[in-house]
Each structure stands twice: as C-alpha cells, then as structure tokens.
CSV table of C-alpha atoms in Angstrom, one decimal:
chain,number,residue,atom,x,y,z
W,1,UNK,CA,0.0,0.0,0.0
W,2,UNK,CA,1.0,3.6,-0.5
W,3,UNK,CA,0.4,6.0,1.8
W,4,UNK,CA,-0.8,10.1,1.0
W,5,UNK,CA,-3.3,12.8,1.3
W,6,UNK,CA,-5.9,14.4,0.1
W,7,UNK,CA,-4.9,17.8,-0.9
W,8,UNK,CA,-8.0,19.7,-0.2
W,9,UNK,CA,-6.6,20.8,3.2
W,10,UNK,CA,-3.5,22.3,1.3
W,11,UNK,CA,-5.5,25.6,0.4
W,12,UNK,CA,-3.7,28.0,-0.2
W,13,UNK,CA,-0.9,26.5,-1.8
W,14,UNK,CA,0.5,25.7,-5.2
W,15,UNK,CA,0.7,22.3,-7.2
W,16,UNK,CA,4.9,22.6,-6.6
W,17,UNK,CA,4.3,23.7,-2.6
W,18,UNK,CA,2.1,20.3,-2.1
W,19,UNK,CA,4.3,18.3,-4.0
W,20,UNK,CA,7.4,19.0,-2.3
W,21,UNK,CA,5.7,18.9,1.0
W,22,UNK,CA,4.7,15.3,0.3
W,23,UNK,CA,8.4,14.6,-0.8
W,24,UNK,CA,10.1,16.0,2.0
W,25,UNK,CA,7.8,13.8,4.6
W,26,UNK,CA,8.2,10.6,2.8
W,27,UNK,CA,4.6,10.4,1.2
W,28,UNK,CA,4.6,8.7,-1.6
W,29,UNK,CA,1.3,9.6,-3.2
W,30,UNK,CA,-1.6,12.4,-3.2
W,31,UNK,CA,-5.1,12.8,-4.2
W,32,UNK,CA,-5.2,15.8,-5.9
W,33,UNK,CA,-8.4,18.1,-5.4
W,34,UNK,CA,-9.2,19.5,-8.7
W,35,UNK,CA,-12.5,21.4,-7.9
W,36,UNK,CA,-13.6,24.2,-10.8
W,37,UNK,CA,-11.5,27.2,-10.5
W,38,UNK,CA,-12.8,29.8,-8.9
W,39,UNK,CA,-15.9,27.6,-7.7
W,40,UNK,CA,-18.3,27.2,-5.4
W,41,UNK,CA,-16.4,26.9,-1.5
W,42,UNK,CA,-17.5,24.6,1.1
W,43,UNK,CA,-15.3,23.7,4.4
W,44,UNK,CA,-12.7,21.1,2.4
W,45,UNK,CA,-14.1,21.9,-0.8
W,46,UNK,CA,-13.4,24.5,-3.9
W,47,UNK,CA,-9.7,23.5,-3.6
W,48,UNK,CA,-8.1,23.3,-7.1
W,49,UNK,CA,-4.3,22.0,-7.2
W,50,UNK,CA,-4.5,20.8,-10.9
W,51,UNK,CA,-6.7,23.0,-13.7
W,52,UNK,CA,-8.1,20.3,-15.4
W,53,UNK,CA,-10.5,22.7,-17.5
W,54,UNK,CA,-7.3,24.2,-18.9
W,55,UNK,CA,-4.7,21.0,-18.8
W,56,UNK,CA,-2.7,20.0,-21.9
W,57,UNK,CA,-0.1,17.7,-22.8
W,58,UNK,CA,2.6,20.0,-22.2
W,59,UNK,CA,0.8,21.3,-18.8
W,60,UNK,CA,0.0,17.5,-18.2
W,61,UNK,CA,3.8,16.3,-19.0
W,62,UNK,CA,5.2,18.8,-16.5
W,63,UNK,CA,3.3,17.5,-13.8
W,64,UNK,CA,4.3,14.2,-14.5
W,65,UNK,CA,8.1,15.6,-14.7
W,66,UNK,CA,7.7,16.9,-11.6
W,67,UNK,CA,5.9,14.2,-9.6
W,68,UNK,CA,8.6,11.9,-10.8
W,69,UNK,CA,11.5,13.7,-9.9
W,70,UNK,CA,10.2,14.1,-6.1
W,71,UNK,CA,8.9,10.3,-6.3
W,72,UNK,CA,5.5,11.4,-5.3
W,73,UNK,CA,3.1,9.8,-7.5
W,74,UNK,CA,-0.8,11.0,-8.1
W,75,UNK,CA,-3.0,8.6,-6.9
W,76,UNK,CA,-6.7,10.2,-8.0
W,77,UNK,CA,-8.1,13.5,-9.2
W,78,UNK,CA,-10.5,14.7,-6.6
W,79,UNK,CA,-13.9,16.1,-6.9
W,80,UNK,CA,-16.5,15.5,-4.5
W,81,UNK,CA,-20.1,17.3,-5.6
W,82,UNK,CA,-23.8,16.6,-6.0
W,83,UNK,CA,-24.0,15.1,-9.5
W,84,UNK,CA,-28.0,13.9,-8.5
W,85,UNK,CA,-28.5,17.8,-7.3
W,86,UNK,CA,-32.2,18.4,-7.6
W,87,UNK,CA,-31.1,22.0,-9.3
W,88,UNK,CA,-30.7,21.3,-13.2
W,89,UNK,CA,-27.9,23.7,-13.5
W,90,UNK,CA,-26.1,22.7,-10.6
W,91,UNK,CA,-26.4,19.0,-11.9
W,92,UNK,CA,-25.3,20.0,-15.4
W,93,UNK,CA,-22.3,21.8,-13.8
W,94,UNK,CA,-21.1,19.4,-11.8
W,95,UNK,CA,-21.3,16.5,-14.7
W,96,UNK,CA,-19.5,18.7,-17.1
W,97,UNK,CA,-16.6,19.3,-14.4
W,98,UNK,CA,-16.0,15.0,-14.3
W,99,UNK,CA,-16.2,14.6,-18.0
W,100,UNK,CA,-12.8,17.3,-17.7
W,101,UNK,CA,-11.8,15.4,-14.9
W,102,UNK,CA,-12.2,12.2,-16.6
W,103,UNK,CA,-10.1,13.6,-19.5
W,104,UNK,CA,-7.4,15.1,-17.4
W,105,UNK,CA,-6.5,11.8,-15.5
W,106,UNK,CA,-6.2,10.2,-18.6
W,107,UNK,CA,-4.0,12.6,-20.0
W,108,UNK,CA,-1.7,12.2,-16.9
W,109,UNK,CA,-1.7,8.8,-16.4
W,110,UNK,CA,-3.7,8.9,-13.2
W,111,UNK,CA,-6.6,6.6,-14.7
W,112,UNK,CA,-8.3,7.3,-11.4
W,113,UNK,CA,-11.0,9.5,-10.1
W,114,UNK,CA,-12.7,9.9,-6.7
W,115,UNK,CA,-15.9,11.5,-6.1
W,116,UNK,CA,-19.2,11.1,-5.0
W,117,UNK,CA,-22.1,9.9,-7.0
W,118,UNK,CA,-24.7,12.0,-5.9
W,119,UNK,CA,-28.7,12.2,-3.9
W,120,UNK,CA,-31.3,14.4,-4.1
W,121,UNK,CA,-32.2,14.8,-0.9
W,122,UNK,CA,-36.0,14.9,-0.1
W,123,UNK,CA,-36.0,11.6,-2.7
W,124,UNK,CA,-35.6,8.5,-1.2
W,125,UNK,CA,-33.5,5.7,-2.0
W,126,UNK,CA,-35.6,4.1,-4.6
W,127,UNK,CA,-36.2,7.0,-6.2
W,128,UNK,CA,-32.5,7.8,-6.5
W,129,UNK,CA,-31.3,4.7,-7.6
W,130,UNK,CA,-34.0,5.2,-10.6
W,131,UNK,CA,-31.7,8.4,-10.7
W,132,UNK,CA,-28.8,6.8,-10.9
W,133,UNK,CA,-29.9,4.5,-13.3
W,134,UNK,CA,-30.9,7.9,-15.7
W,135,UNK,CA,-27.5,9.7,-15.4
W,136,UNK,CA,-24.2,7.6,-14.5
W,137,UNK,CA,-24.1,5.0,-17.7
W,138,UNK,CA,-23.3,7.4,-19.8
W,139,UNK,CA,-20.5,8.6,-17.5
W,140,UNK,CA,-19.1,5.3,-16.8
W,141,UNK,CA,-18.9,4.6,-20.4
W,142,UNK,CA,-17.1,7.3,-21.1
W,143,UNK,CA,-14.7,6.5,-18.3
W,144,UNK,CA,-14.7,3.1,-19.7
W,145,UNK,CA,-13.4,4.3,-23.2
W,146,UNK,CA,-10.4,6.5,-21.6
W,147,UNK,CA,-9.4,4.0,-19.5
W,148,UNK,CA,-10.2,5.5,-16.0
W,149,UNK,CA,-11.5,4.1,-13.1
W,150,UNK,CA,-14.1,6.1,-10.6
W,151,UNK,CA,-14.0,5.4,-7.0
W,152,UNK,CA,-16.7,6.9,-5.1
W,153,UNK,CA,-16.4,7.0,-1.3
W,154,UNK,CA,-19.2,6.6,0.9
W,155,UNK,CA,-19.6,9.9,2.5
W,156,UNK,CA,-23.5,10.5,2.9
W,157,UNK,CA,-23.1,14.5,3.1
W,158,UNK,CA,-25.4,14.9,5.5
W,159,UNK,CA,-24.0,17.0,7.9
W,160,UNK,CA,-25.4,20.3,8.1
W,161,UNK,CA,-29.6,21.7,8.2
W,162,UNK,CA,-28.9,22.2,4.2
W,163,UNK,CA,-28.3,18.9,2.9
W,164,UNK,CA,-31.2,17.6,5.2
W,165,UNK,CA,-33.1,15.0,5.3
W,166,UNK,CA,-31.2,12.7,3.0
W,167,UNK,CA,-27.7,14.0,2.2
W,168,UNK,CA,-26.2,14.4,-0.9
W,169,UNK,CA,-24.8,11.2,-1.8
W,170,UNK,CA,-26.8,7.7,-2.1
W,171,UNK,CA,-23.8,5.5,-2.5
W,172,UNK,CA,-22.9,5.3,1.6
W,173,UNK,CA,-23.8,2.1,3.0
W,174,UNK,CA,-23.3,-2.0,1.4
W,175,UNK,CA,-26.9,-1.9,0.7
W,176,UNK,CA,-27.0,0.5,-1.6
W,177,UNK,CA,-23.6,-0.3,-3.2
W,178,UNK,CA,-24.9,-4.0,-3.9
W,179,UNK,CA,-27.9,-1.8,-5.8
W,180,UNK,CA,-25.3,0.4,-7.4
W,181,UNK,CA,-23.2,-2.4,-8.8
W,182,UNK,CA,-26.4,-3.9,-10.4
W,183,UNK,CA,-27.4,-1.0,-11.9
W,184,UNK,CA,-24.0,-0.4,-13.6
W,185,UNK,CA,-22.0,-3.4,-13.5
W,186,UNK,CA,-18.7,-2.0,-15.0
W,187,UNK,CA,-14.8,-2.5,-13.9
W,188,UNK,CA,-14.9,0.8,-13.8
W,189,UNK,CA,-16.9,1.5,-10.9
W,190,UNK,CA,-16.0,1.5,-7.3
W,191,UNK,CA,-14.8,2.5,-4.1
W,192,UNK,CA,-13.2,5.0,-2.0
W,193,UNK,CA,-13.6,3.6,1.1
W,194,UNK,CA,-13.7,5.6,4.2
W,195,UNK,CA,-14.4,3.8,7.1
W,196,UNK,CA,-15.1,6.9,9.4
W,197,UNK,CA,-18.7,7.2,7.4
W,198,UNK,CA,-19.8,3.9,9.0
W,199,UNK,CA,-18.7,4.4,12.2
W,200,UNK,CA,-21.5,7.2,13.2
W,201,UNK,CA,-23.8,5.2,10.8
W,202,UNK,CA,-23.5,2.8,13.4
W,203,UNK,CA,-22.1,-0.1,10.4
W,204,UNK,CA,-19.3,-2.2,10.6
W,205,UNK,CA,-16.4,-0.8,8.6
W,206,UNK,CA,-14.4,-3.9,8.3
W,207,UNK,CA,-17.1,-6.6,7.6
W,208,UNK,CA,-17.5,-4.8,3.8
W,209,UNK,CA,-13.8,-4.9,2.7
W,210,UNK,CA,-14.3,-8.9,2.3
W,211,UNK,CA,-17.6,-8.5,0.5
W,212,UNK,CA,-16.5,-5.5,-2.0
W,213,UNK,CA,-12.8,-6.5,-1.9
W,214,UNK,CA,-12.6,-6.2,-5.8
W,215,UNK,CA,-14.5,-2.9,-5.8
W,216,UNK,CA,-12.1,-1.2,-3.6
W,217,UNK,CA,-9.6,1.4,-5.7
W,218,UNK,CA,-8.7,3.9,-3.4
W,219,UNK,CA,-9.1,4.7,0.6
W,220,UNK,CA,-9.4,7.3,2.9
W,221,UNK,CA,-7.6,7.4,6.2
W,222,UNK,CA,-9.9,9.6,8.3
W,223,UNK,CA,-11.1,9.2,11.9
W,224,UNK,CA,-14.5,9.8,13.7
W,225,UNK,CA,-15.3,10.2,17.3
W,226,UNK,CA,-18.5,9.9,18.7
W,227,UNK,CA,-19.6,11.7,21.8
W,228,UNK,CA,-21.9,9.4,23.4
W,229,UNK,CA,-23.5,12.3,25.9
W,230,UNK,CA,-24.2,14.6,22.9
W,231,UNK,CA,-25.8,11.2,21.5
W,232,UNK,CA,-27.5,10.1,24.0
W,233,UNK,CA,-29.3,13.6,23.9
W,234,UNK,CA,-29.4,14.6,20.5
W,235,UNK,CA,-30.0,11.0,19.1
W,236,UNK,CA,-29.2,9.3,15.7
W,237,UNK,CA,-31.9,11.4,14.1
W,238,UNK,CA,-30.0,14.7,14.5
W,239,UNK,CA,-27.6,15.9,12.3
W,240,UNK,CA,-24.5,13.8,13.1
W,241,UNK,CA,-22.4,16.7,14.2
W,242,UNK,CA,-24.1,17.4,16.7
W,243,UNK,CA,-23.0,14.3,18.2
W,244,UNK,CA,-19.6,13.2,16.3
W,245,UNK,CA,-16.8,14.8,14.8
W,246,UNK,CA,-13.7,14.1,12.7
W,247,UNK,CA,-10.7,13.4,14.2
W,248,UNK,CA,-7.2,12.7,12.8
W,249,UNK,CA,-6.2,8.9,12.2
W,250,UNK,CA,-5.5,7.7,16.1
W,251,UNK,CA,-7.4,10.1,17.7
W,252,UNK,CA,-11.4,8.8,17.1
W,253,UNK,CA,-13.4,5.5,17.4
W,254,UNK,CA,-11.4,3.3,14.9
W,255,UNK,CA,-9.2,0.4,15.4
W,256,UNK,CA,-6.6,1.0,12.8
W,257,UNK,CA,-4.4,-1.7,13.4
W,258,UNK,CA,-7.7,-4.0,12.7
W,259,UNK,CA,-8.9,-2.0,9.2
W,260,UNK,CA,-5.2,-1.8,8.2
W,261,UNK,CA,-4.9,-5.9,9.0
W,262,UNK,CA,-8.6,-6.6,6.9
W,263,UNK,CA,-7.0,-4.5,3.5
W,264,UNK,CA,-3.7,-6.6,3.9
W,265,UNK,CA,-6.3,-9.5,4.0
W,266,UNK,CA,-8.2,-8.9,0.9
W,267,UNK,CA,-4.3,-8.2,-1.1
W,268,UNK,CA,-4.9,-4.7,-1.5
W,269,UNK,CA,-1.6,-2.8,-2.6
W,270,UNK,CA,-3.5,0.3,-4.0
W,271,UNK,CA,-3.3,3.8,-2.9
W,272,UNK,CA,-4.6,5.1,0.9
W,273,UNK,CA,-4.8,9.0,1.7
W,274,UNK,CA,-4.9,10.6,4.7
W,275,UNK,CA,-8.3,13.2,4.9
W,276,UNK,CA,-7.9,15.7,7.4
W,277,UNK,CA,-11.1,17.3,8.4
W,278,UNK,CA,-10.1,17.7,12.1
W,279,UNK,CA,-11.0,21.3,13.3
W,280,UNK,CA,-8.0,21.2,16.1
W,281,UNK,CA,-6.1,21.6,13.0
W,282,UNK,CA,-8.1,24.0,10.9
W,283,UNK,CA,-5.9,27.5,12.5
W,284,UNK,CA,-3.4,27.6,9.4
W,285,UNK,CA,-1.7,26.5,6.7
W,286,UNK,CA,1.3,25.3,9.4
W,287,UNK,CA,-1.8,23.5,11.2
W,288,UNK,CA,-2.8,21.5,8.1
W,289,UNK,CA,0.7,20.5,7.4
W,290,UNK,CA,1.2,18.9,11.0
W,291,UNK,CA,-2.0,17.3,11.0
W,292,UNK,CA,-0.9,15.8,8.0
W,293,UNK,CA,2.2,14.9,9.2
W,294,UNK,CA,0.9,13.5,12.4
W,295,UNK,CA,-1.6,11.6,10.6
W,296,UNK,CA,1.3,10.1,8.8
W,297,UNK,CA,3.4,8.9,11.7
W,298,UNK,CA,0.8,7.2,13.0
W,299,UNK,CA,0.0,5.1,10.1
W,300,UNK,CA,3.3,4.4,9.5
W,301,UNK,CA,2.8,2.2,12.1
W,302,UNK,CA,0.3,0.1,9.8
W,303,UNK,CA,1.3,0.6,6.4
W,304,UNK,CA,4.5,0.3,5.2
C-alpha cells in the first residue's frame, strides 16, 4: 500500500508547494483536489491544485516531470459534488466538471477518479437509484473508453440543516452499493472507502472490505469520534455533528491496526490518503501541514 493525502486541506498553496511537501515527509502519493477554479467553496471543498479545464499535454507532462522527480506519484483526481442535485444547473455543472476530470487523469496517467455519486435529498433511495440509473451509464462509459477508473467514497453529506433529510450522496452504505453495482455493472466503478462514514452510521467498517474486496480502488484514512452524551441527547436522528466529529487517524473511534490488517487480507496494494477534516487543526496552513504529518506517523505504524 501507499500512503498520502488528500490535498483539499493544502488551500492556499501551489501544485509545486504540495508536492514538495509530500516529498520531503516521505509520502509517496496524493489525491489531488481538482474542484472548478474559482468555484463554489465549502469547508474542504473549492480547492483546485491541478486546472483540469485548462490542462494539456505539455501542462499534463510537467506535472508528471515533476511528480517523478520528487517520487510522489498522483494517486486520483479529486472532486467531491452533488452530481443527482435536484437543481438542473447545478447537476449539469457538476457532470460537465468530471467529464474534464475524466479527460485530465487520462491525460496524466492517473486513470483514477474519486468523487461522489450524488442524492437528491428529499428523494428517497428508490427514487435515487432510478436516478442513478438515468445519469451515470453514460458517464461510466465514457470513463470506460479513456481508461479511468471512478472510486466513489461513501460519504453520505449529510451534515449540516442544508443537505437535510437525505444528504447528498446515495452511494454510503453496502446496501446500496450492492444496488449500485447492479445497476451499472462496470470495472470501472468502485470504491473510495472511508471507514469513518460507517462508524457514526453505526455499520461495521471492516465486515464490507471482504464482500466489496474487488470494488475497492482507493481509501481514505480519516477518523471519527462519537460523543456518546451529545448522542445520547441529541439521538441518531439529529444531524451527526451534533454528536460526532472528525478526528485525525489515532485520535477517534477506529481500530486501525484492525482496518489496516482486513486490506492486507483482501491483497490490496492500492493507494490510501490521509483526509484531514479535524477542526484542532483548521488554524493555518502550518496546522494543516502537522496534521498531516501526524496523521502520517501514526500510520506508519500500519502501512509500510
């Protein structure tokens, strides 16, 4: 397994910066957030480290220079939006930004992209899947014919009084994966799996990798603890931070040696990014790059 981040919490700084910042603390990949320039911001979201609107080979071959020469390879181009958003414009948007996306890991070799595939939220499942069914084979195909796989990672989005009742992403629990895979049964669809999201969804986050163990292509290294006072108040029908909160890798509710020992298991050699949405760590640039580097010395303890 290689170990990395996810760039999002790099704001601020350049394609080089993040690169050599990976280099010089021994990481040997990163997912690179590749929001629309100039987009839309949400807390870990908007962050744009490679223009893939704008890439071209030469663009595409100096990143691949570079990465080489510090030995930090790309392991995904990130984008996490609403692609089921009940707004037709917003929908349309966001679809149009993975198609570039889809071009742009292609281009670089990356053959990988992680996002999320989407929920309107005052639908319910059934209706969504019917959703699903309507606007991802088209974009799977396409995937398909450049060679890239899509690893969607089973955040619900259902944190705040905005993306209430249902959250903006159906594909969050092995339910409605089995339903997603039967839908679209390509090689080219899977998982980024992020074991924190089941841990407040009261699931079992290591049953899964033995079921799915062929749909896994990329994972997240995040923690979650849950505050069992604040639950025992607010209940599970609340919004979940109102009772949990992210927490760097070591610091929450997950048994890492445990998730760490299940991947080794199932073979899997892929790629596995550290996600820091911890807000101990949200004070600065400098507070991003230790949590990152905390994160990392922790694992290292796991994954070699």
């Amino acid at each position: 397994m290689k170990l990395g981040f996810l760039t999002a919490i790099c704001d601020g700084m350049d394609f080089e910066d993040v690169v050599d910042f990976a280099a010089e603390n021994h990481l040997e990949c990163m997912e690179a957030a590749c929001w629309p320039q100039g987009g839309v911001q949400r807390r870990y979201a908007g962050v744009s480290h490679i223009d893939v609107v704008n890439l071209t080979e030469e663009k595409a071959g100096k990143i691949k220079a570079l990465c080489a020469s510090k030995g930090v390879e790309i392991s995904s181009l990130a984008y996490y939006p609403n692609p089921l958003d009940p707004d037709l414009g917003k929908r349309r948007e966001c679809i149009e930004h993975l198609y570039k996306l889809i071009d742009a890991s292609a281009m670089l070799g990356v053959n990988m992209v992680t996002t999320f595939i989407g929920r309107d939220p005052v639908k319910n499942v059934d209706d969504n899947m019917e959703l699903v069914k309507e606007i991802w084979p088209p974009i799977i195909r396409y995937a398909e014919e450049k060679g890239v796989r899509i690893g969607i990672e089973n955040c619900p989005m259902l944190f705040t009084n905005d993306e209430w009742p249902g959250g903006q992403n159906i594909m969050t629990t092995p339910a409605n994966w089995r339903r997603v895979f039967e839908i679209i049964d390509s090689p080219n669809l899977g998982i980024n799996y992020d074991p924190s999201h089941f841990v407040w969804q009261m699931i079992d986050y290591i049953k899964p990798i033995y079921e799915f163990r062929d749909k896994i292509f990329h994972v997240h290294y995040k923690d979650i603890k849950i505050y069992k006072d604040k639950l025992a108040d607010a209940g599970i029908m609340a919004t979940p931070l109102q009772y949990m909160s992210p927490k760097l890798p070591g610091l929450g509710d997950i048994d890492w040696g445990r998730f760490v020992s299940a991947l080794t298991d199932i073979g899997y050699t892929g790629y596995t990014c550290i996600e820091v949405e911890d807000k101990a760590f949200e004070g600065s640039i400098e507070d991003a790059k230790k949590a990152v580097i905390l994160s990392a010395k922790y694992l290292k303890n796991f994954v070699i």
